[in-house]
Amino acid sequence: MQLERADLLQIYYLMRLTRAVEDRTRTLFLQGRVVGGVYTGQGHEATTVGAAMTLRDGDIILPQHRDLGMHLTRGGSPRAVMCQWLARGNSPTLGRDGTLHIGDMHHGIVPSISMLGESLPVACGVALTLKMRKRDTIVMAPCGDGATNTGPFHEALNFASVQKLPIVFVVENNGYAYSTPTYKQFAIENLSDRAKAYGMPGEYVDGNDVIKVMDAVERAVKHARGGKGPALVECKTFRVRGHSEADKADYVPPELREEWLQKDPIKRFEAYLAEKSILTDAVKSEIEAKVKMVVDDALSFAEQSPAPDGATVADYVYAPDGPIAVIGEPGADDPRYVNALDTRTGEPFNTVTDDASKMARYEAQEVGKR
Ligand SMILES: Cc1ncc(C[n+]2csc(CCOP(=O)(O)OP(=O)(O)O)c2C)c(N)n1
């Protein structure tokens, strides 16, 4: 895959930004300022940023709990992320949800579902929609090694393959599903072998080498975009922190963690860039300053943002009558504005779902029906 100097530095910036946003979040967590748990993808940056870099406008991703790198690479805003961590009223879920359930429909980012593996059938639904609409856009559906042992994973792979859906499954094999090591989870060497059982191409790659990740995922993306159906890439990486920041991960042998710390994806990419004389000390300092500025800005934006208004607590309990959201098609500037299809007429129209009086009328009507 041909990458220009600017692309390589952009990848490096995104990997550093992902790490820095998570580092700052960990500090906020220790200060008791994060509402809910903190789950990081530290060590996964080559996989998450590299995989997402292969996508283009209109493609849809369904990032999971280690995938902040995908979120930021696809255009998710660090300000929104910080607002979500601090549960501010203007966060993507309007302060209503935990840190993980962050999405951004304007950038084709579908929020994750807590139940392991359950985002994968949803990814199939999204891909089926794209296929029915004859788009040449695709879906990227990441999941962990643990998730590959759930029923929805197998159902999704089967359905995607039978329907020839444009999906790239990215399995982030990071050695553990919470405290369960991979050798207690499955009896095969490579999870990419599971692709064969469903009739789709599967390959595995060093998930800590961003160039190799992009290369492999690019092949899968080409396959999916070319109408040949789904493909799977297993990225072998490691979860260098606990399952969440509340987990000390005592069950991970220290020498194993140390071994993987030596293979840190950011350090490896730095060495690669330095060898090509792309990352000089001056360029590195410039990028570090930019990362710091973006993270500082995101945090101060979140700190100045209001808490949710308690009076609105019951808003959004019911979906508005009729419309369904059409993802991947940006609406107006209001982040809560969605393009929609009327389920009765099939006609497109726009709706602002946070219109309080409309919601109140709707809810009164619904309560009256019961
Ligand atoms: C159906 C279900 N079972 C258990 C959990 C609790 N849980 C959340 S994440 C996780 C481990 C996930 O492991 P893996 O898929 O390997 O992803 P990783 O966290 O390692 O990235 C577990 C057991 C859950 N969310 N859903």
GROMACS .gro file of C-alpha atoms and ligand atoms in nm:
model
  396
    1MET     CA    1   0.000   0.000   0.000
    2GLN     CA    2   0.139   0.338  -0.105
    3LEU     CA    3   0.149   0.593   0.175
    4GLU     CA    4   0.277   0.947   0.140
    5ARG     CA    5   0.473   1.123   0.413
    6ALA     CA    6   0.164   1.324   0.513
    7ASP     CA    7  -0.044   1.004   0.548
    8LEU     CA    8   0.219   0.843   0.765
    9LEU     CA    9   0.240   1.145   0.992
   10GLN     CA   10  -0.140   1.161   1.013
   11ILE     CA   11  -0.145   0.797   1.125
   12TYR     CA   12   0.123   0.871   1.383
   13TYR     CA   13  -0.072   1.175   1.506
   14LEU     CA   14  -0.392   0.970   1.542
   15MET     CA   15  -0.214   0.694   1.734
   16ARG     CA   16  -0.061   0.950   1.968
   17LEU     CA   17  -0.393   1.133   2.004
   18THR     CA   18  -0.574   0.810   2.093
   19ARG     CA   19  -0.314   0.724   2.357
   20ALA     CA   20  -0.320   1.079   2.496
   21VAL     CA   21  -0.698   1.103   2.521
   22GLU     CA   22  -0.701   0.772   2.709
   23ASP     CA   23  -0.412   0.873   2.935
   24ARG     CA   24  -0.596   1.191   3.028
   25THR     CA   25  -0.915   0.994   3.086
   26ARG     CA   26  -0.731   0.758   3.321
   27THR     CA   27  -0.617   1.056   3.526
   28LEU     CA   28  -0.971   1.190   3.537
   29PHE     CA   29  -1.089   0.847   3.650
   30LEU     CA   30  -0.836   0.843   3.936
   31GLN     CA   31  -0.962   1.187   4.033
   32GLY     CA   32  -1.315   1.046   4.052
   33ARG     CA   33  -1.436   1.273   3.774
   34VAL     CA   34  -1.544   1.013   3.519
   35VAL     CA   35  -1.902   0.897   3.545
   36GLY     CA   36  -1.882   0.519   3.502
   37GLY     CA   37  -1.593   0.290   3.417
   38VAL     CA   38  -1.298   0.354   3.190
   39TYR     CA   39  -1.196   0.091   2.935
   40THR     CA   40  -0.897   0.173   2.722
   41GLY     CA   41  -0.750   0.030   2.405
   42GLN     CA   42  -0.390   0.092   2.507
   43GLY     CA   43  -0.167  -0.129   2.297
   44HIS     CA   44  -0.435  -0.157   2.026
   45GLU     CA   45  -0.359   0.174   1.850
   46ALA     CA   46  -0.195   0.017   1.543
   47THR     CA   47  -0.499  -0.205   1.496
   48THR     CA   48  -0.770   0.053   1.558
   49VAL     CA   49  -0.613   0.347   1.375
   50GLY     CA   50  -0.467   0.131   1.098
   51ALA     CA   51  -0.792  -0.053   1.027
   52ALA     CA   52  -1.000   0.265   1.022
   53MET     CA   53  -0.748   0.443   0.795
   54THR     CA   54  -0.842   0.208   0.513
   55LEU     CA   55  -1.200   0.339   0.503
   56ARG     CA   56  -1.345   0.628   0.311
   57ASP     CA   57  -1.635   0.872   0.332
   58GLY     CA   58  -1.971   0.707   0.382
   59ASP     CA   59  -1.831   0.386   0.530
   60ILE     CA   60  -1.978   0.285   0.865
   61ILE     CA   61  -1.801   0.154   1.174
   62LEU     CA   62  -1.932  -0.001   1.494
   63PRO     CA   63  -1.645   0.055   1.739
   64GLN     CA   64  -1.636  -0.144   2.062
   65HIS     CA   65  -1.482  -0.072   2.402
   66ARG     CA   66  -1.116  -0.076   2.287
   67ASP     CA   67  -1.176   0.124   1.971
   68LEU     CA   68  -1.131   0.490   2.053
   69GLY     CA   69  -0.864   0.489   1.780
   70MET     CA   70  -1.126   0.396   1.519
   71HIS     CA   71  -1.363   0.658   1.651
   72LEU     CA   72  -1.106   0.939   1.629
   73THR     CA   73  -0.969   0.821   1.294
   74ARG     CA   74  -1.316   0.833   1.140
   75GLY     CA   75  -1.363   1.192   1.253
   76GLY     CA   76  -1.518   1.151   1.600
   77SER     CA   77  -1.445   1.462   1.803
   78PRO     CA   78  -1.219   1.459   2.111
   79ARG     CA   79  -1.447   1.725   2.263
   80ALA     CA   80  -1.746   1.494   2.231
   81VAL     CA   81  -1.543   1.210   2.381
   82MET     CA   82  -1.450   1.418   2.685
   83CYS     CA   83  -1.811   1.536   2.726
   84GLN     CA   84  -1.917   1.173   2.721
   85TRP     CA   85  -1.658   1.072   2.984
   86LEU     CA   86  -1.769   1.358   3.209
   87ALA     CA   87  -2.139   1.292   3.131
   88ARG     CA   88  -2.212   1.647   3.019
   89GLY     CA   89  -2.552   1.752   2.887
   90ASN     CA   90  -2.411   1.810   2.539
   91SER     CA   91  -2.233   1.476   2.512
   92PRO     CA   92  -2.340   1.250   2.225
   93THR     CA   93  -2.580   1.067   2.457
   94LEU     CA   94  -2.672   1.394   2.631
   95GLY     CA   95  -2.515   1.279   2.956
   96ARG     CA   96  -2.736   0.973   2.976
   97ASP     CA   97  -2.503   0.687   2.912
   98GLY     CA   98  -2.172   0.535   3.012
   99THR     CA   99  -1.840   0.616   2.854
  100LEU     CA  100  -1.853   0.335   2.603
  101HIS     CA  101  -2.174   0.412   2.424
  102ILE     CA  102  -2.041   0.693   2.218
  103GLY     CA  103  -2.128   0.725   1.853
  104ASP     CA  104  -2.149   0.992   1.589
  105MET     CA  105  -2.395   0.923   1.310
  106HIS     CA  106  -2.261   1.217   1.106
  107HIS     CA  107  -1.937   1.029   1.070
  108GLY     CA  108  -2.098   0.687   1.032
  109ILE     CA  109  -2.002   0.577   1.383
  110VAL     CA  110  -2.264   0.352   1.543
  111PRO     CA  111  -2.246   0.333   1.924
  112SER     CA  112  -2.157   0.000   2.077
  113ILE     CA  113  -2.389  -0.243   2.254
  114SER     CA  114  -2.273  -0.365   2.595
  115MET     CA  115  -2.368  -0.728   2.538
  116LEU     CA  116  -2.061  -0.893   2.392
  117GLY     CA  117  -2.095  -0.977   2.023
  118GLU     CA  118  -2.434  -0.813   1.980
  119SER     CA  119  -2.304  -0.529   1.762
  120LEU     CA  120  -2.215  -0.781   1.493
  121PRO     CA  121  -2.569  -0.870   1.383
  122VAL     CA  122  -2.639  -0.496   1.387
  123ALA     CA  123  -2.342  -0.451   1.154
  124CYS     CA  124  -2.508  -0.703   0.923
  125GLY     CA  125  -2.827  -0.498   0.927
  126VAL     CA  126  -2.634  -0.184   0.838
  127ALA     CA  127  -2.447  -0.363   0.559
  128LEU     CA  128  -2.769  -0.511   0.424
  129THR     CA  129  -2.914  -0.159   0.409
  130LEU     CA  130  -2.610  -0.034   0.219
  131LYS     CA  131  -2.634  -0.325  -0.020
  132MET     CA  132  -3.007  -0.277  -0.080
  133ARG     CA  133  -2.943   0.089  -0.154
  134LYS     CA  134  -2.668  -0.007  -0.395
  135ARG     CA  135  -2.406   0.204  -0.219
  136ASP     CA  136  -2.040   0.126  -0.268
  137THR     CA  137  -1.979   0.191   0.101
  138ILE     CA  138  -1.890  -0.080   0.349
  139VAL     CA  139  -1.914  -0.162   0.719
  140MET     CA  140  -1.625  -0.228   0.956
  141ALA     CA  141  -1.721  -0.443   1.252
  142PRO     CA  142  -1.450  -0.495   1.516
  143CYS     CA  143  -1.473  -0.732   1.810
  144GLY     CA  144  -1.247  -0.897   2.068
  145ASP     CA  145  -1.129  -1.258   2.092
  146GLY     CA  146  -1.386  -1.319   2.366
  147ALA     CA  147  -1.666  -1.195   2.144
  148THR     CA  148  -1.573  -1.454   1.880
  149ASN     CA  149  -1.699  -1.721   2.121
  150THR     CA  150  -2.050  -1.580   2.138
  151GLY     CA  151  -2.344  -1.697   1.931
  152PRO     CA  152  -2.404  -1.357   1.765
  153PHE     CA  153  -2.050  -1.362   1.622
  154HIS     CA  154  -2.114  -1.691   1.441
  155GLU     CA  155  -2.463  -1.592   1.333
  156ALA     CA  156  -2.334  -1.262   1.198
  157LEU     CA  157  -2.049  -1.424   1.002
  158ASN     CA  158  -2.284  -1.680   0.856
  159PHE     CA  159  -2.552  -1.428   0.762
  160ALA     CA  160  -2.299  -1.184   0.618
  161SER     CA  161  -2.146  -1.454   0.404
  162VAL     CA  162  -2.474  -1.601   0.280
  163GLN     CA  163  -2.601  -1.253   0.192
  164LYS     CA  164  -2.262  -1.141   0.052
  165LEU     CA  165  -2.269  -0.831   0.270
  166PRO     CA  166  -2.003  -0.561   0.245
  167ILE     CA  167  -1.850  -0.609   0.591
  168VAL     CA  168  -1.497  -0.630   0.716
  169PHE     CA  169  -1.479  -0.811   1.050
  170VAL     CA  170  -1.174  -0.703   1.250
  171VAL     CA  171  -1.097  -0.940   1.535
  172GLU     CA  172  -0.875  -0.777   1.795
  173ASN     CA  173  -0.713  -1.074   1.960
  174ASN     CA  174  -0.553  -0.918   2.267
  175GLY     CA  175  -0.479  -1.230   2.467
  176TYR     CA  176  -0.755  -1.201   2.726
  177ALA     CA  177  -1.132  -1.178   2.756
  178TYR     CA  178  -1.142  -1.003   3.091
  179SER     CA  179  -0.937  -1.252   3.299
  180THR     CA  180  -0.969  -1.550   3.062
  181PRO     CA  181  -0.658  -1.612   2.850
  182THR     CA  182  -0.709  -1.718   2.491
  183TYR     CA  183  -0.589  -2.077   2.552
  184LYS     CA  184  -0.886  -2.124   2.787
  185GLN     CA  185  -1.125  -1.975   2.531
  186PHE     CA  186  -1.064  -2.170   2.211
  187ALA     CA  187  -0.860  -2.463   2.084
  188ILE     CA  188  -0.731  -2.315   1.759
  189GLU     CA  189  -0.417  -2.115   1.692
  190ASN     CA  190  -0.562  -1.844   1.471
  191LEU     CA  191  -0.909  -1.699   1.501
  192SER     CA  192  -0.887  -1.605   1.135
  193ASP     CA  193  -0.944  -1.979   1.066
  194ARG     CA  194  -1.303  -1.928   1.173
  195ALA     CA  195  -1.364  -1.727   0.856
  196LYS     CA  196  -1.317  -2.039   0.642
  197ALA     CA  197  -1.607  -2.215   0.812
  198TYR     CA  198  -1.836  -1.944   0.681
  199GLY     CA  199  -1.691  -1.920   0.333
  200MET     CA  200  -1.511  -1.589   0.356
  201PRO     CA  201  -1.144  -1.496   0.336
  202GLY     CA  202  -0.963  -1.464   0.667
  203GLU     CA  203  -0.609  -1.371   0.750
  204TYR     CA  204  -0.415  -1.280   1.060
  205VAL     CA  205  -0.164  -1.006   1.103
  206ASP     CA  206   0.071  -0.854   1.361
  207GLY     CA  207  -0.177  -0.612   1.519
  208ASN     CA  208   0.100  -0.396   1.665
  209ASP     CA  209   0.244  -0.309   1.326
  210VAL     CA  210   0.027  -0.037   1.175
  211ILE     CA  211   0.160  -0.079   0.822
  212LYS     CA  212   0.093  -0.453   0.822
  213VAL     CA  213  -0.253  -0.396   0.968
  214MET     CA  214  -0.339  -0.146   0.694
  215ASP     CA  215  -0.210  -0.379   0.429
  216ALA     CA  216  -0.421  -0.674   0.545
  217VAL     CA  217  -0.732  -0.472   0.618
  218GLU     CA  218  -0.702  -0.296   0.282
  219ARG     CA  219  -0.723  -0.637   0.110
  220ALA     CA  220  -1.037  -0.719   0.309
  221VAL     CA  221  -1.188  -0.378   0.231
  222LYS     CA  222  -1.124  -0.425  -0.143
  223HIS     CA  223  -1.295  -0.764  -0.127
  224ALA     CA  224  -1.599  -0.623   0.055
  225ARG     CA  225  -1.625  -0.310  -0.160
  226GLY     CA  226  -1.591  -0.517  -0.473
  227GLY     CA  227  -1.922  -0.692  -0.400
  228LYS     CA  228  -1.757  -1.021  -0.307
  229GLY     CA  229  -1.902  -1.031   0.044
  230PRO     CA  230  -1.741  -1.014   0.388
  231ALA     CA  231  -1.382  -1.075   0.490
  232LEU     CA  232  -1.216  -1.114   0.828
  233VAL     CA  233  -0.881  -0.995   0.960
  234GLU     CA  234  -0.747  -1.110   1.297
  235CYS     CA  235  -0.508  -0.856   1.448
  236LYS     CA  236  -0.287  -1.012   1.713
  237THR     CA  237  -0.222  -0.758   1.983
  238PHE     CA  238  -0.227  -0.730   2.361
  239ARG     CA  239  -0.433  -0.555   2.627
  240VAL     CA  240  -0.156  -0.387   2.825
  241ARG     CA  241  -0.390  -0.248   3.091
  242GLY     CA  242  -0.663  -0.414   3.292
  243HIS     CA  243  -1.004  -0.491   3.148
  244SER     CA  244  -1.107  -0.156   3.293
  245GLU     CA  245  -0.917   0.091   3.505
  246ALA     CA  246  -1.073  -0.075   3.810
  247ASP     CA  247  -0.897  -0.402   3.720
  248LYS     CA  248  -0.532  -0.447   3.823
  249ALA     CA  249  -0.507  -0.753   3.596
  250ASP     CA  250  -0.304  -0.955   3.849
  251TYR     CA  251  -0.389  -1.261   3.640
  252VAL     CA  252  -0.155  -1.146   3.361
  253PRO     CA  253   0.199  -1.279   3.415
  254PRO     CA  254   0.426  -0.973   3.453
  255GLU     CA  255   0.680  -1.109   3.203
  256LEU     CA  256   0.406  -1.148   2.941
  257ARG     CA  257   0.292  -0.791   2.987
  258GLU     CA  258   0.656  -0.675   2.974
  259GLU     CA  259   0.713  -0.867   2.651
  260TRP     CA  260   0.421  -0.686   2.488
  261LEU     CA  261   0.519  -0.349   2.630
  262GLN     CA  262   0.843  -0.393   2.436
  263LYS     CA  263   0.628  -0.430   2.121
  264ASP     CA  264   0.439  -0.107   2.186
  265PRO     CA  265   0.277  -0.010   1.854
  266ILE     CA  266   0.355   0.360   1.887
  267LYS     CA  267   0.722   0.302   1.966
  268ARG     CA  268   0.749   0.060   1.673
  269PHE     CA  269   0.592   0.306   1.434
  270GLU     CA  270   0.822   0.578   1.563
  271ALA     CA  271   1.123   0.359   1.483
  272TYR     CA  272   0.983   0.292   1.134
  273LEU     CA  273   0.928   0.661   1.067
  274ALA     CA  274   1.265   0.761   1.208
  275GLU     CA  275   1.440   0.508   0.988
  276LYS     CA  276   1.275   0.666   0.686
  277SER     CA  277   1.385   1.010   0.817
  278ILE     CA  278   1.019   1.115   0.835
  279LEU     CA  279   1.001   1.156   1.211
  280THR     CA  280   1.272   1.400   1.313
  281ASP     CA  281   1.289   1.539   1.667
  282ALA     CA  282   1.135   1.864   1.543
  283VAL     CA  283   0.840   1.691   1.374
  284LYS     CA  284   0.785   1.473   1.680
  285SER     CA  285   0.776   1.776   1.912
  286GLU     CA  286   0.535   1.952   1.677
  287ILE     CA  287   0.297   1.653   1.680
  288GLU     CA  288   0.326   1.615   2.058
  289ALA     CA  289   0.236   1.983   2.100
  290LYS     CA  290  -0.064   1.946   1.871
  291VAL     CA  291  -0.185   1.637   2.058
  292LYS     CA  292  -0.154   1.818   2.391
  293MET     CA  293  -0.340   2.119   2.257
  294VAL     CA  294  -0.627   1.905   2.124
  295VAL     CA  295  -0.660   1.709   2.450
  296ASP     CA  296  -0.642   2.026   2.665
  297ASP     CA  297  -0.905   2.189   2.447
  298ALA     CA  298  -1.132   1.884   2.464
  299LEU     CA  299  -1.111   1.867   2.841
  300SER     CA  300  -1.166   2.238   2.900
  301PHE     CA  301  -1.461   2.228   2.657
  302ALA     CA  302  -1.611   1.942   2.857
  303GLU     CA  303  -1.541   2.113   3.190
  304GLN     CA  304  -1.724   2.424   3.072
  305SER     CA  305  -2.018   2.224   2.937
  306PRO     CA  306  -2.333   2.202   3.147
  307ALA     CA  307  -2.450   1.892   3.331
  308PRO     CA  308  -2.768   1.740   3.189
  309ASP     CA  309  -3.088   1.921   3.283
  310GLY     CA  310  -3.275   1.698   3.527
  311ALA     CA  311  -3.608   1.814   3.389
  312THR     CA  312  -3.531   1.636   3.061
  313VAL     CA  313  -3.462   1.300   3.223
  314ALA     CA  314  -3.761   1.128   3.061
  315ASP     CA  315  -3.684   1.259   2.713
  316TYR     CA  316  -3.600   0.994   2.452
  317VAL     CA  317  -3.754   0.715   2.651
  318TYR     CA  318  -3.983   0.658   2.352
  319ALA     CA  319  -3.877   0.671   1.989
  320PRO     CA  320  -4.074   0.920   1.783
  321ASP     CA  321  -4.359   0.761   1.589
  322GLY     CA  322  -4.286   0.652   1.236
  323PRO     CA  323  -3.934   0.748   1.140
  324ILE     CA  324  -3.626   0.535   1.138
  325ALA     CA  325  -3.281   0.688   1.126
  326VAL     CA  326  -3.083   0.654   0.806
  327ILE     CA  327  -2.726   0.629   0.918
  328GLY     CA  328  -2.434   0.761   0.725
  329GLU     CA  329  -2.633   1.041   0.569
  330PRO     CA  330  -2.551   1.362   0.750
  331GLY     CA  331  -2.848   1.579   0.836
  332ALA     CA  332  -2.839   1.939   0.955
  333ASP     CA  333  -2.571   2.080   1.183
  334ASP     CA  334  -2.760   1.990   1.498
  335PRO     CA  335  -2.592   1.668   1.616
  336ARG     CA  336  -2.928   1.527   1.714
  337TYR     CA  337  -3.081   1.594   1.375
  338VAL     CA  338  -3.143   1.279   1.176
  339ASN     CA  339  -3.247   1.208   0.823
  340ALA     CA  340  -3.531   0.966   0.849
  341LEU     CA  341  -3.765   0.753   0.648
  342ASP     CA  342  -4.131   0.744   0.733
  343THR     CA  343  -4.195   0.378   0.798
  344ARG     CA  344  -4.548   0.403   0.661
  345THR     CA  345  -4.488   0.590   0.335
  346GLY     CA  346  -4.119   0.513   0.282
  347GLU     CA  347  -4.069   0.884   0.208
  348PRO     CA  348  -3.759   1.058   0.341
  349PHE     CA  349  -3.803   1.351   0.577
  350ASN     CA  350  -3.604   1.525   0.846
  351THR     CA  351  -3.683   1.533   1.211
  352VAL     CA  352  -3.527   1.683   1.520
  353THR     CA  353  -3.581   1.424   1.786
  354ASP     CA  354  -3.501   1.651   2.077
  355ASP     CA  355  -3.798   1.879   2.013
  356ALA     CA  356  -3.928   1.881   2.370
  357SER     CA  357  -4.286   1.979   2.295
  358LYS     CA  358  -4.312   1.723   2.016
  359MET     CA  359  -4.175   1.455   2.246
  360ALA     CA  360  -4.411   1.559   2.526
  361ARG     CA  361  -4.709   1.541   2.288
  362TYR     CA  362  -4.592   1.205   2.163
  363GLU     CA  363  -4.544   1.066   2.511
  364ALA     CA  364  -4.886   1.194   2.624
  365GLN     CA  365  -5.039   1.024   2.322
  366GLU     CA  366  -4.856   0.698   2.395
  367VAL     CA  367  -4.954   0.701   2.762
  368GLY     CA  368  -5.316   0.768   2.658
  369LYS     CA  369  -5.308   0.454   2.443
  370ARG     CA  370  -5.209   0.227   2.731
  371LIG     C1  371  -2.274  -1.143   2.676
  371LIG     C2  372  -2.175  -1.077   2.768
  371LIG     N1  373  -2.106  -1.152   2.856
  371LIG     C3  374  -2.016  -1.093   2.937
  371LIG     C4  375  -1.996  -0.957   2.933
  371LIG     C5  376  -1.895  -0.892   3.026
  371LIG     N2  377  -1.777  -0.855   2.947
  371LIG     C6  378  -1.762  -0.733   2.895
  371LIG     S1  379  -1.624  -0.719   2.803
  371LIG     C7  380  -1.579  -0.878   2.839
  371LIG     C8  381  -1.452  -0.937   2.785
  371LIG     C9  382  -1.445  -0.916   2.639
  371LIG     O1  383  -1.335  -0.982   2.588
  371LIG     P1  384  -1.295  -0.965   2.439
  371LIG     O2  385  -1.411  -0.986   2.349
  371LIG     O3  386  -1.176  -1.050   2.418
  371LIG     O4  387  -1.259  -0.811   2.427
  371LIG     P2  388  -1.148  -0.730   2.508
  371LIG     O5  389  -1.217  -0.672   2.627
  371LIG     O6  390  -1.038  -0.823   2.542
  371LIG     O7  391  -1.104  -0.627   2.411
  371LIG    C10  392  -1.674  -0.940   2.917
  371LIG    C11  393  -1.666  -1.080   2.963
  371LIG    C12  394  -2.073  -0.883   2.841
  371LIG     N3  395  -2.058  -0.751   2.827
  371LIG     N4  396  -2.160  -0.944   2.759
   0.00000   0.00000   0.00000
